[in-house]
PDB file of C-alpha atoms in Angstrom:
ATOM      1  CA  MET G   1      -9.047 143.654 -59.574  1.00 72.00           C
ATOM      2  CA  LYS G   2      -9.650 146.887 -61.468  1.00 78.00           C
ATOM      3  CA  GLY G   3      -5.892 147.533 -61.608  1.00 79.00           C
ATOM      4  CA  LEU G   4      -5.255 144.057 -63.017  1.00 84.00           C
ATOM      5  CA  LEU G   5      -7.904 144.611 -65.662  1.00 85.00           C
ATOM      6  CA  TYR G   6      -6.386 147.960 -66.661  1.00 83.00           C
ATOM      7  CA  LYS G   7      -2.947 146.338 -66.879  1.00 84.00           C
ATOM      8  CA  ASP G   8      -4.082 143.647 -69.279  1.00 87.00           C
ATOM      9  CA  LEU G   9      -6.257 145.935 -71.401  1.00 86.00           C
ATOM     10  CA  PHE G  10      -3.373 148.396 -71.681  1.00 84.00           C
ATOM     11  CA  ALA G  11      -1.116 145.548 -72.818  1.00 84.00           C
ATOM     12  CA  VAL G  12      -3.698 144.529 -75.432  1.00 85.00           C
ATOM     13  CA  VAL G  13      -3.901 148.043 -76.855  1.00 82.00           C
ATOM     14  CA  LYS G  14      -0.129 148.576 -76.781  1.00 83.00           C
ATOM     15  CA  HIS G  15       1.198 145.225 -77.992  1.00 80.00           C
ATOM     16  CA  TYR G  16      -1.621 143.618 -79.957  1.00 78.00           C
ATOM     17  CA  LYS G  17      -2.929 146.408 -82.165  1.00 77.00           C
ATOM     18  CA  SER G  18      -2.099 144.234 -85.177  1.00 79.00           C
ATOM     19  CA  TYR G  19      -4.948 141.906 -84.176  1.00 77.00           C
ATOM     20  CA  PHE G  20      -7.428 144.660 -84.952  1.00 79.00           C
ATOM     21  CA  PHE G  21      -5.909 144.949 -88.421  1.00 82.00           C
ATOM     22  CA  PHE G  22      -6.461 141.206 -88.914  1.00 80.00           C
ATOM     23  CA  ILE G  23     -10.081 141.663 -87.844  1.00 81.00           C
ATOM     24  CA  LEU G  24     -10.573 144.293 -90.532  1.00 83.00           C
ATOM     25  CA  VAL G  25      -8.957 142.007 -93.123  1.00 85.00           C
ATOM     26  CA  PHE G  26     -11.275 139.119 -92.263  1.00 81.00           C
ATOM     27  CA  LEU G  27     -14.321 141.390 -92.188  1.00 81.00           C
ATOM     28  CA  ALA G  28     -13.410 142.675 -95.643  1.00 82.00           C
ATOM     29  CA  ALA G  29     -12.988 139.083 -96.846  1.00 82.00           C
ATOM     30  CA  SER G  30     -16.418 138.215 -95.426  1.00 77.00           C
ATOM     31  CA  TRP G  31     -17.963 140.978 -97.528  1.00 77.00           C
ATOM     32  CA  TYR G  32     -16.483 139.496-100.696  1.00 78.00           C
ATOM     33  CA  ASN G  33     -17.246 135.893 -99.714  1.00 75.00           C
ATOM     34  CA  PRO G  34     -20.268 135.998 -97.371  1.00 71.00           C
ATOM     35  CA  GLU G  35     -21.012 132.303 -97.904  1.00 70.00           C
ATOM     36  CA  ASN G  36     -17.900 131.303 -95.993  1.00 70.00           C
ATOM     37  CA  LEU G  37     -18.680 131.507 -92.263  1.00 72.00           C
ATOM     38  CA  PHE G  38     -14.983 131.185 -91.435  1.00 73.00           C
ATOM     39  CA  TYR G  39     -14.215 134.806 -92.351  1.00 73.00           C
ATOM     40  CA  SER G  40     -17.006 136.116 -90.146  1.00 74.00           C
ATOM     41  CA  VAL G  41     -16.304 134.024 -87.062  1.00 76.00           C
ATOM     42  CA  TYR G  42     -12.503 133.872 -87.053  1.00 76.00           C
ATOM     43  CA  PRO G  43     -12.074 137.356 -85.486  1.00 77.00           C
ATOM     44  CA  CYS G  44     -13.778 136.023 -82.341  1.00 77.00           C
ATOM     45  CA  ILE G  45     -11.354 133.085 -82.243  1.00 77.00           C
ATOM     46  CA  LEU G  46      -8.542 135.614 -81.816  1.00 79.00           C
ATOM     47  CA  VAL G  47      -9.765 136.175 -78.245  1.00 81.00           C
ATOM     48  CA  GLY G  48      -8.097 132.954 -77.088  1.00 79.00           C
ATOM     49  CA  SER G  49      -4.870 133.858 -78.859  1.00 81.00           C
ATOM     50  CA  ILE G  50      -4.710 137.255 -77.155  1.00 86.00           C
ATOM     51  CA  ILE G  51      -5.317 135.776 -73.688  1.00 88.00           C
ATOM     52  CA  VAL G  52      -2.554 133.199 -74.219  1.00 85.00           C
ATOM     53  CA  SER G  53      -0.231 135.989 -75.356  1.00 85.00           C
ATOM     54  CA  LEU G  54      -1.020 137.968 -72.196  1.00 88.00           C
ATOM     55  CA  ILE G  55      -0.216 134.954 -70.016  1.00 87.00           C
ATOM     56  CA  SER G  56       3.003 134.405 -71.982  1.00 84.00           C
ATOM     57  CA  MET G  57       3.935 138.043 -71.425  1.00 84.00           C
ATOM     58  CA  ASP G  58       3.321 137.658 -67.681  1.00 82.00           C
ATOM     59  CA  GLU G  59       5.579 134.592 -67.594  1.00 79.00           C
ATOM     60  CA  GLY G  60       8.316 136.292 -69.623  1.00 77.00           C
ATOM     61  CA  SER G  61       8.315 139.421 -67.435  1.00 77.00           C
ATOM     62  CA  LYS G  62       8.297 137.335 -64.211  1.00 76.00           C
ATOM     63  CA  TRP G  63       4.986 138.942 -63.261  1.00 74.00           C
ATOM     64  CA  ASN G  64       3.854 135.604 -61.835  1.00 69.00           C
ATOM     65  CA  MET G  65       6.628 135.905 -59.231  1.00 71.00           C
ATOM     66  CA  THR G  66       6.171 139.628 -58.557  1.00 74.00           C
ATOM     67  CA  CYS G  67       2.417 139.437 -57.984  1.00 71.00           C
ATOM     68  CA  GLY G  68       3.056 137.065 -55.078  1.00 65.00           C
ATOM     69  CA  PHE G  69       4.214 140.065 -53.051  1.00 70.00           C
ATOM     70  CA  LEU G  70       1.125 142.083 -53.913  1.00 74.00           C
ATOM     71  CA  PRO G  71      -2.309 141.870 -52.232  1.00 78.00           C
ATOM     72  CA  PHE G  72      -3.944 139.832 -55.008  1.00 75.00           C
ATOM     73  CA  THR G  73      -5.756 136.544 -54.593  1.00 83.00           C
ATOM     74  CA  GLN G  74      -5.607 133.614 -56.998  1.00 83.00           C
ATOM     75  CA  GLU G  75      -9.238 134.227 -57.845  1.00 88.00           C
ATOM     76  CA  GLN G  76      -8.348 137.756 -58.966  1.00 87.00           C
ATOM     77  CA  LEU G  77      -5.191 136.809 -60.877  1.00 86.00           C
ATOM     78  CA  VAL G  78      -6.924 134.043 -62.808  1.00 89.00           C
ATOM     79  CA  GLY G  79     -10.342 135.647 -63.037  1.00 91.00           C
ATOM     80  CA  VAL G  80      -8.983 138.823 -64.651  1.00 91.00           C
ATOM     81  CA  LYS G  81      -7.780 136.819 -67.664  1.00 92.00           C
ATOM     82  CA  TYR G  82     -11.283 135.427 -68.098  1.00 93.00           C
ATOM     83  CA  LEU G  83     -12.738 138.899 -67.604  1.00 93.00           C
ATOM     84  CA  VAL G  84     -10.439 140.259 -70.324  1.00 91.00           C
ATOM     85  CA  GLY G  85     -11.673 137.416 -72.512  1.00 89.00           C
ATOM     86  CA  LEU G  86     -15.278 138.495 -71.948  1.00 90.00           C
ATOM     87  CA  VAL G  87     -14.429 142.110 -72.769  1.00 90.00           C
ATOM     88  CA  LEU G  88     -12.605 141.131 -75.958  1.00 88.00           C
ATOM     89  CA  ALA G  89     -15.232 138.585 -77.003  1.00 86.00           C
ATOM     90  CA  GLY G  90     -17.971 141.155 -76.485  1.00 87.00           C
ATOM     91  CA  SER G  91     -16.067 143.839 -78.377  1.00 86.00           C
ATOM     92  CA  PHE G  92     -15.195 141.602 -81.328  1.00 84.00           C
ATOM     93  CA  PHE G  93     -18.735 140.257 -81.319  1.00 84.00           C
ATOM     94  CA  LEU G  94     -20.247 143.722 -81.644  1.00 87.00           C
ATOM     95  CA  ILE G  95     -17.793 144.669 -84.391  1.00 85.00           C
ATOM     96  CA  THR G  96     -18.342 141.531 -86.458  1.00 84.00           C
ATOM     97  CA  VAL G  97     -22.112 141.351 -86.027  1.00 84.00           C
ATOM     98  CA  GLY G  98     -22.386 145.040 -86.825  1.00 86.00           C
ATOM     99  CA  ALA G  99     -20.264 144.601 -89.940  1.00 82.00           C
ATOM    100  CA  GLN G 100     -22.370 141.674 -91.130  1.00 82.00           C
ATOM    101  CA  ALA G 101     -25.597 143.567 -90.497  1.00 85.00           C
ATOM    102  CA  VAL G 102     -24.299 146.509 -92.544  1.00 85.00           C
ATOM    103  CA  ARG G 103     -23.209 144.140 -95.330  1.00 81.00           C
ATOM    104  CA  MET G 104     -26.638 142.522 -95.464  1.00 81.00           C
ATOM    105  CA  LEU G 105     -28.354 145.895 -95.537  1.00 85.00           C
ATOM    106  CA  VAL G 106     -26.077 147.218 -98.286  1.00 82.00           C
ATOM    107  CA  GLN G 107     -26.489 144.059-100.353  1.00 77.00           C
ATOM    108  CA  GLU G 108     -30.223 143.939 -99.524  1.00 76.00           C
ATOM    109  CA  VAL G 109     -29.981 140.366 -98.246  1.00 76.00           C
ATOM    110  CA  LEU G 110     -30.777 140.968 -94.583  1.00 75.00           C
ATOM    111  CA  VAL G 111     -32.201 137.785 -93.064  1.00 72.00           C
ATOM    112  CA  TRP G 112     -32.600 137.991 -89.295  1.00 77.00           C
ATOM    113  CA  GLU G 113     -32.461 134.203 -88.900  1.00 73.00           C
ATOM    114  CA  GLU G 114     -29.115 134.014 -90.680  1.00 74.00           C
ATOM    115  CA  LEU G 115     -27.711 136.985 -88.774  1.00 77.00           C
ATOM    116  CA  GLY G 116     -28.854 135.439 -85.493  1.00 78.00           C
ATOM    117  CA  MET G 117     -27.189 132.132 -86.310  1.00 76.00           C
ATOM    118  CA  MET G 118     -23.948 133.901 -87.193  1.00 77.00           C
ATOM    119  CA  ALA G 119     -24.107 135.901 -83.956  1.00 81.00           C
ATOM    120  CA  VAL G 120     -24.516 132.712 -81.908  1.00 81.00           C
ATOM    121  CA  MET G 121     -21.561 131.076 -83.641  1.00 78.00           C
ATOM    122  CA  MET G 122     -19.400 134.173 -83.154  1.00 81.00           C
ATOM    123  CA  ILE G 123     -19.939 134.519 -79.424  1.00 83.00           C
ATOM    124  CA  SER G 124     -19.799 130.744 -78.894  1.00 82.00           C
ATOM    125  CA  CYS G 125     -16.435 130.423 -80.638  1.00 80.00           C
ATOM    126  CA  GLY G 126     -15.144 133.462 -78.771  1.00 82.00           C
ATOM    127  CA  LEU G 127     -15.885 131.766 -75.430  1.00 87.00           C
ATOM    128  CA  MET G 128     -15.385 128.073 -76.181  1.00 84.00           C
ATOM    129  CA  MET G 129     -11.826 128.303 -77.425  1.00 82.00           C
ATOM    130  CA  PRO G 130     -10.335 129.992 -74.321  1.00 86.00           C
ATOM    131  CA  GLY G 131     -12.691 127.954 -72.138  1.00 89.00           C
ATOM    132  CA  LEU G 132     -11.213 124.718 -73.452  1.00 86.00           C
ATOM    133  CA  MET G 133      -7.539 125.620 -73.421  1.00 85.00           C
ATOM    134  CA  LEU G 134      -6.963 127.970 -70.467  1.00 89.00           C
ATOM    135  CA  PRO G 135      -7.053 125.281 -67.734  1.00 90.00           C
ATOM    136  CA  PHE G 136      -4.232 123.488 -69.567  1.00 88.00           C
ATOM    137  CA  ILE G 137      -2.311 126.751 -69.956  1.00 88.00           C
ATOM    138  CA  PHE G 138      -2.601 127.552 -66.255  1.00 87.00           C
ATOM    139  CA  LYS G 139      -1.606 124.024 -65.264  1.00 85.00           C
ATOM    140  CA  TYR G 140       1.351 123.448 -67.579  1.00 83.00           C
ATOM    141  CA  GLY G 141       2.363 126.973 -68.554  1.00 81.00           C
ATOM    142  CA  VAL G 142       2.288 128.548 -71.986  1.00 80.00           C
ATOM    143  CA  GLU G 143       5.176 126.570 -73.437  1.00 76.00           C
ATOM    144  CA  LYS G 144       3.970 123.135 -72.344  1.00 72.00           C
ATOM    145  CA  GLY G 145       0.348 124.028 -72.936  1.00 72.00           C
ATOM    146  CA  ARG G 146       1.048 125.391 -76.403  1.00 70.00           C
ATOM    147  CA  LEU G 147       0.234 122.016 -77.965  1.00 77.00           C
ATOM    148  CA  VAL G 148      -3.297 122.151 -76.541  1.00 75.00           C
ATOM    149  CA  TYR G 149      -3.564 125.738 -77.751  1.00 70.00           C
ATOM    150  CA  LEU G 150      -2.558 124.749 -81.284  1.00 75.00           C
ATOM    151  CA  ILE G 151      -4.938 121.776 -81.281  1.00 77.00           C
ATOM    152  CA  VAL G 152      -7.890 123.901 -80.160  1.00 71.00           C
ATOM    153  CA  LEU G 153      -6.983 126.703 -82.582  1.00 70.00           C
ATOM    154  CA  GLY G 154      -6.502 124.337 -85.512  1.00 71.00           C
ATOM    155  CA  GLY G 155      -9.633 122.360 -84.665  1.00 70.00           C
ATOM    156  CA  SER G 156     -11.752 125.488 -84.369  1.00 66.00           C
ATOM    157  CA  ALA G 157     -10.441 126.939 -87.622  1.00 64.00           C
ATOM    158  CA  GLY G 158     -10.866 123.603 -89.405  1.00 66.00           C
ATOM    159  CA  LEU G 159     -14.452 123.156 -88.254  1.00 62.00           C
ATOM    160  CA  LEU G 160     -15.349 126.698 -89.208  1.00 61.00           C
ATOM    161  CA  ALA G 161     -13.763 126.327 -92.630  1.00 60.00           C
ATOM    162  CA  TYR G 162     -15.609 123.032 -93.168  1.00 60.00           C
ATOM    163  CA  PHE G 163     -18.975 124.327 -92.019  1.00 56.00           C
ATOM    164  CA  GLY G 164     -18.605 127.514 -94.014  1.00 53.00           C
ATOM    165  CA  THR G 165     -17.548 125.963 -97.297  1.00 49.00           C
ATOM    166  CA  SER G 166     -19.914 123.000 -97.106  1.00 43.00           C
ATOM    167  CA  GLY G 167     -22.921 125.227 -96.424  1.00 48.00           C
ATOM    168  CA  MET G 168     -24.016 123.065 -93.484  1.00 49.00           C
ATOM    169  CA  MET G 169     -24.761 126.086 -91.301  1.00 51.00           C
ATOM    170  CA  ALA G 170     -27.202 127.372 -93.880  1.00 49.00           C
ATOM    171  CA  GLN G 171     -29.281 124.221 -93.403  1.00 51.00           C
ATOM    172  CA  MET G 172     -29.933 124.919 -89.719  1.00 50.00           C
ATOM    173  CA  ARG G 173     -33.283 126.535 -88.888  1.00 48.00           C
ATOM    174  CA  LEU G 174     -34.669 128.528 -86.009  1.00 45.00           C
ATOM    175  CA  ASP G 175     -36.594 125.500 -84.765  1.00 48.00           C
ATOM    176  CA  PHE G 176     -33.222 124.401 -83.373  1.00 53.00           C
ATOM    177  CA  PRO G 177     -32.671 126.198 -80.050  1.00 62.00           C
ATOM    178  CA  VAL G 178     -29.504 127.988 -81.148  1.00 64.00           C
ATOM    179  CA  GLY G 179     -29.520 130.024 -77.954  1.00 71.00           C
ATOM    180  CA  VAL G 180     -28.609 126.821 -76.124  1.00 79.00           C
ATOM    181  CA  ILE G 181     -25.266 126.836 -77.934  1.00 78.00           C
ATOM    182  CA  ALA G 182     -24.399 130.285 -76.588  1.00 81.00           C
ATOM    183  CA  LEU G 183     -25.564 129.338 -73.079  1.00 86.00           C
ATOM    184  CA  ALA G 184     -23.470 126.155 -73.212  1.00 87.00           C
ATOM    185  CA  ALA G 185     -20.436 128.197 -74.293  1.00 86.00           C
ATOM    186  CA  LEU G 186     -20.971 130.636 -71.417  1.00 90.00           C
ATOM    187  CA  ALA G 187     -21.382 127.755 -68.951  1.00 92.00           C
ATOM    188  CA  LEU G 188     -18.192 126.130 -70.256  1.00 91.00           C
ATOM    189  CA  TYR G 189     -16.373 129.436 -69.829  1.00 92.00           C
ATOM    190  CA  GLY G 190     -17.520 129.730 -66.213  1.00 93.00           C
ATOM    191  CA  VAL G 191     -16.596 126.130 -65.371  1.00 95.00           C
ATOM    192  CA  SER G 192     -13.224 126.639 -67.042  1.00 93.00           C
ATOM    193  CA  CYS G 193     -12.556 129.672 -64.825  1.00 93.00           C
ATOM    194  CA  TRP G 194     -13.473 127.680 -61.726  1.00 94.00           C
ATOM    195  CA  ILE G 195     -11.136 124.837 -62.760  1.00 93.00           C
ATOM    196  CA  SER G 196      -8.267 127.237 -63.520  1.00 91.00           C
ATOM    197  CA  ILE G 197      -8.619 128.933 -60.135  1.00 90.00           C
ATOM    198  CA  GLY G 198      -8.504 125.527 -58.435  1.00 90.00           C
ATOM    199  CA  ILE G 199      -5.383 124.574 -60.392  1.00 88.00           C
ATOM    200  CA  CYS G 200      -3.557 127.759 -59.425  1.00 84.00           C
ATOM    201  CA  LYS G 201      -4.606 127.462 -55.780  1.00 79.00           C
ATOM    202  CA  ARG G 202      -3.242 123.914 -55.552  1.00 80.00           C
ATOM    203  CA  ARG G 203      -0.028 125.004 -57.194  1.00 68.00           C
ATOM    204  CA  ARG G 204       0.448 127.670 -54.512  1.00 57.00           C
ATOM    205  CA  VAL G 205      -0.066 125.222 -51.653  1.00 49.00           C
TER     206      VAL G 205
END
């Protein structure tokens, strides 16, 4: 399992360094337009895109056929993609929340309630997007599952753009249990992993 994780993380660093540039661009945009939640949360949405790209790379390199001769279980082969997602989501979350905290301090507009709401939305989007689409990707492959990927990506970006520009998120208060959103996203992510493992096991039978 550790070797699989190293393989995917190495591929992320080697082939997807441009994603980190995009993160910096969106963070800079969020400093100039802090009212738009889209700029702050979109970096976490990139997690799903990176995982899909890793699966596409495995398919293109015939890794899915090669790993059949290696002592890996379906739980490990599928679970490592979800584990990479957690690592990336956590990393992007810390970067974006840290950047927003610094911005608020510099601009002297630090409001813990607002920062907490943004943090919940960031981590929730980082987990919900791959949680929704990965079972379809594992079942139909990247090419056939690309439509679901585009729908989830477009829907997530559209909702974020709408919420950010309309100011609806600013109307939410701490009396709403925002932590439930993050817990629901984490639960969805876990259920998604369980479903994906079942799909790949049945495909091997």
